[in-house]
Amino acid sequence: MLERFQALSGSQIILAAVIAFVIWAIIEFIRSVKVVKKTFGEVDMARVMERCHELFPIETILFRGAEFQRGMRIRITTTQKTIIEGELIGMNKIQMICIRTKNQIIAHQLDKIQEMTKI
């Protein structure tokens, strides 16, 4: 086996080393892309919800005579006739409410809501 390596020229050895380096670099690049994708793709939902509770600390909302509590499932209709369904997170001091839907967290101004009902 040693004779086979001795039969290789210097340029062939360098070419083999360069090819091995390129293959290694491609593999490392693919691995790093997967790590970045996992980092940005997976969200720590507990941390997000904690932050939402901090930003929207008011737990009880009075809207047109009805009382809504944090954690209730609600359906709102906006002035643009958009319907949003989800869990009420809370309200802040500037009259913004926060709702968590299946795949979004939405903040909306209370005065731009036409209707709010419990689900």
PDB file of C-alpha atoms in Angstrom:
ATOM      1  CA  MET A   1       0.000   0.000   0.000  1.00  0.00           C
ATOM      2  CA  LEU A   2       2.921   2.320   0.717  1.00  0.00           C
ATOM      3  CA  GLU A   3       4.103   1.838  -2.856  1.00  0.00           C
ATOM      4  CA  ARG A   4       0.800   3.261  -4.151  1.00  0.00           C
ATOM      5  CA  PHE A   5       1.259   6.456  -2.142  1.00  0.00           C
ATOM      6  CA  GLN A   6       4.860   6.769  -3.305  1.00  0.00           C
ATOM      7  CA  ALA A   7       3.661   6.476  -6.915  1.00  0.00           C
ATOM      8  CA  LEU A   8       1.556   9.634  -6.531  1.00  0.00           C
ATOM      9  CA  SER A   9       3.060  12.913  -7.650  1.00  0.00           C
ATOM     10  CA  GLY A  10       3.129  16.003  -5.459  1.00  0.00           C
ATOM     11  CA  SER A  11       0.410  17.704  -7.496  1.00  0.00           C
ATOM     12  CA  GLN A  12      -1.879  14.683  -7.122  1.00  0.00           C
ATOM     13  CA  ILE A  13      -1.432  14.770  -3.324  1.00  0.00           C
ATOM     14  CA  ILE A  14      -2.180  18.506  -3.231  1.00  0.00           C
ATOM     15  CA  LEU A  15      -5.243  18.017  -5.450  1.00  0.00           C
ATOM     16  CA  ALA A  16      -6.520  15.254  -3.132  1.00  0.00           C
ATOM     17  CA  ALA A  17      -6.012  17.527  -0.109  1.00  0.00           C
ATOM     18  CA  VAL A  18      -7.873  20.415  -1.791  1.00  0.00           C
ATOM     19  CA  ILE A  19     -10.788  18.137  -2.746  1.00  0.00           C
ATOM     20  CA  ALA A  20     -10.964  16.772   0.802  1.00  0.00           C
ATOM     21  CA  PHE A  21     -10.981  20.338   2.187  1.00  0.00           C
ATOM     22  CA  VAL A  22     -13.769  21.411  -0.182  1.00  0.00           C
ATOM     23  CA  ILE A  23     -15.901  18.401   0.775  1.00  0.00           C
ATOM     24  CA  TRP A  24     -15.299  19.119   4.474  1.00  0.00           C
ATOM     25  CA  ALA A  25     -16.194  22.817   4.006  1.00  0.00           C
ATOM     26  CA  ILE A  26     -19.472  21.913   2.244  1.00  0.00           C
ATOM     27  CA  ILE A  27     -20.431  19.499   5.025  1.00  0.00           C
ATOM     28  CA  GLU A  28     -19.669  22.112   7.712  1.00  0.00           C
ATOM     29  CA  PHE A  29     -21.673  24.750   5.840  1.00  0.00           C
ATOM     30  CA  ILE A  30     -24.707  22.456   5.628  1.00  0.00           C
ATOM     31  CA  ARG A  31     -24.429  21.653   9.345  1.00  0.00           C
ATOM     32  CA  SER A  32     -24.191  25.343  10.269  1.00  0.00           C
ATOM     33  CA  VAL A  33     -27.261  26.184   8.165  1.00  0.00           C
ATOM     34  CA  LYS A  34     -29.242  23.496   9.990  1.00  0.00           C
ATOM     35  CA  VAL A  35     -28.162  24.917  13.375  1.00  0.00           C
ATOM     36  CA  VAL A  36     -29.174  28.450  12.347  1.00  0.00           C
ATOM     37  CA  LYS A  37     -32.510  27.163  11.050  1.00  0.00           C
ATOM     38  CA  LYS A  38     -33.197  25.434  14.386  1.00  0.00           C
ATOM     39  CA  THR A  39     -32.196  28.547  16.326  1.00  0.00           C
ATOM     40  CA  PHE A  40     -34.540  30.840  14.413  1.00  0.00           C
ATOM     41  CA  GLY A  41     -37.205  28.261  13.587  1.00  0.00           C
ATOM     42  CA  GLU A  42     -38.011  27.109  17.109  1.00  0.00           C
ATOM     43  CA  VAL A  43     -39.499  29.726  19.381  1.00  0.00           C
ATOM     44  CA  ASP A  44     -39.430  29.506  23.149  1.00  0.00           C
ATOM     45  CA  MET A  45     -43.177  30.004  23.570  1.00  0.00           C
ATOM     46  CA  ALA A  46     -42.973  30.267  27.361  1.00  0.00           C
ATOM     47  CA  ARG A  47     -40.555  33.200  27.028  1.00  0.00           C
ATOM     48  CA  VAL A  48     -42.734  34.862  24.386  1.00  0.00           C
ATOM     49  CA  MET A  49     -45.845  34.537  26.567  1.00  0.00           C
ATOM     50  CA  GLU A  50     -43.953  35.889  29.587  1.00  0.00           C
ATOM     51  CA  ARG A  51     -42.952  38.926  27.547  1.00  0.00           C
ATOM     52  CA  CYS A  52     -46.545  39.399  26.324  1.00  0.00           C
ATOM     53  CA  HIS A  53     -47.814  39.356  29.901  1.00  0.00           C
ATOM     54  CA  GLU A  54     -45.262  42.047  30.759  1.00  0.00           C
ATOM     55  CA  LEU A  55     -46.259  44.228  27.813  1.00  0.00           C
ATOM     56  CA  PHE A  56     -50.013  43.724  28.335  1.00  0.00           C
ATOM     57  CA  PRO A  57     -50.427  43.579  32.133  1.00  0.00           C
ATOM     58  CA  ILE A  58     -54.155  44.452  32.435  1.00  0.00           C
ATOM     59  CA  GLU A  59     -56.018  41.154  32.870  1.00  0.00           C
ATOM     60  CA  THR A  60     -59.634  42.356  32.752  1.00  0.00           C
ATOM     61  CA  ILE A  61     -61.118  44.229  29.801  1.00  0.00           C
ATOM     62  CA  LEU A  62     -64.529  45.896  29.761  1.00  0.00           C
ATOM     63  CA  PHE A  63     -65.907  46.226  26.247  1.00  0.00           C
ATOM     64  CA  ARG A  64     -69.432  47.548  25.666  1.00  0.00           C
ATOM     65  CA  GLY A  65     -70.685  46.230  28.982  1.00  0.00           C
ATOM     66  CA  ALA A  66     -69.087  42.780  28.707  1.00  0.00           C
ATOM     67  CA  GLU A  67     -66.138  41.667  30.812  1.00  0.00           C
ATOM     68  CA  PHE A  68     -63.308  39.646  29.316  1.00  0.00           C
ATOM     69  CA  GLN A  69     -60.536  37.977  31.334  1.00  0.00           C
ATOM     70  CA  ARG A  70     -57.010  36.947  30.392  1.00  0.00           C
ATOM     71  CA  GLY A  71     -56.993  33.425  28.977  1.00  0.00           C
ATOM     72  CA  MET A  72     -60.519  33.557  27.516  1.00  0.00           C
ATOM     73  CA  ARG A  73     -61.115  32.442  23.960  1.00  0.00           C
ATOM     74  CA  ILE A  74     -62.524  35.429  22.089  1.00  0.00           C
ATOM     75  CA  ARG A  75     -63.526  36.506  18.593  1.00  0.00           C
ATOM     76  CA  ILE A  76     -63.105  40.121  17.575  1.00  0.00           C
ATOM     77  CA  THR A  77     -64.281  41.919  14.469  1.00  0.00           C
ATOM     78  CA  THR A  78     -62.231  44.966  13.532  1.00  0.00           C
ATOM     79  CA  THR A  79     -63.395  48.132  11.794  1.00  0.00           C
ATOM     80  CA  GLN A  80     -61.946  46.689   8.569  1.00  0.00           C
ATOM     81  CA  LYS A  81     -64.212  43.612   9.022  1.00  0.00           C
ATOM     82  CA  THR A  82     -61.269  41.355   9.845  1.00  0.00           C
ATOM     83  CA  ILE A  83     -62.177  38.528  12.213  1.00  0.00           C
ATOM     84  CA  ILE A  84     -59.553  37.424  14.727  1.00  0.00           C
ATOM     85  CA  GLU A  85     -60.070  34.418  17.000  1.00  0.00           C
ATOM     86  CA  GLY A  86     -57.740  33.445  19.802  1.00  0.00           C
ATOM     87  CA  GLU A  87     -56.798  33.627  23.449  1.00  0.00           C
ATOM     88  CA  LEU A  88     -56.892  37.013  25.169  1.00  0.00           C
ATOM     89  CA  ILE A  89     -53.474  37.846  26.611  1.00  0.00           C
ATOM     90  CA  GLY A  90     -54.283  41.235  28.089  1.00  0.00           C
ATOM     91  CA  MET A  91     -54.391  44.968  27.550  1.00  0.00           C
ATOM     92  CA  ASN A  92     -51.915  47.774  28.151  1.00  0.00           C
ATOM     93  CA  LYS A  93     -52.336  51.375  29.328  1.00  0.00           C
ATOM     94  CA  ILE A  94     -52.642  52.757  25.796  1.00  0.00           C
ATOM     95  CA  GLN A  95     -55.754  50.661  25.057  1.00  0.00           C
ATOM     96  CA  MET A  96     -54.040  47.968  22.952  1.00  0.00           C
ATOM     97  CA  ILE A  97     -55.175  44.388  23.410  1.00  0.00           C
ATOM     98  CA  CYS A  98     -53.106  41.305  22.674  1.00  0.00           C
ATOM     99  CA  ILE A  99     -54.539  38.073  21.267  1.00  0.00           C
ATOM    100  CA  ARG A 100     -52.697  34.806  20.634  1.00  0.00           C
ATOM    101  CA  THR A 101     -54.038  32.900  17.638  1.00  0.00           C
ATOM    102  CA  LYS A 102     -52.860  29.490  16.444  1.00  0.00           C
ATOM    103  CA  ASN A 103     -49.812  30.894  14.685  1.00  0.00           C
ATOM    104  CA  GLN A 104     -49.632  34.612  15.533  1.00  0.00           C
ATOM    105  CA  ILE A 105     -49.648  37.056  18.395  1.00  0.00           C
ATOM    106  CA  ILE A 106     -51.664  40.115  17.430  1.00  0.00           C
ATOM    107  CA  ALA A 107     -51.896  43.501  19.135  1.00  0.00           C
ATOM    108  CA  HIS A 108     -54.863  45.651  18.143  1.00  0.00           C
ATOM    109  CA  GLN A 109     -56.249  48.997  19.299  1.00  0.00           C
ATOM    110  CA  LEU A 110     -59.379  48.641  21.401  1.00  0.00           C
ATOM    111  CA  ASP A 111     -61.095  51.611  19.736  1.00  0.00           C
ATOM    112  CA  LYS A 112     -60.769  49.957  16.313  1.00  0.00           C
ATOM    113  CA  ILE A 113     -62.719  46.873  17.389  1.00  0.00           C
ATOM    114  CA  GLN A 114     -66.387  46.768  16.418  1.00  0.00           C
ATOM    115  CA  GLU A 115     -67.361  43.572  18.181  1.00  0.00           C
ATOM    116  CA  MET A 116     -65.847  41.271  20.793  1.00  0.00           C
ATOM    117  CA  THR A 117     -67.482  37.989  21.839  1.00  0.00           C
ATOM    118  CA  LYS A 118     -66.573  34.979  23.952  1.00  0.00           C
ATOM    119  CA  ILE A 119     -66.100  31.712  22.092  1.00  0.00           C
TER     120      ILE A 119
END
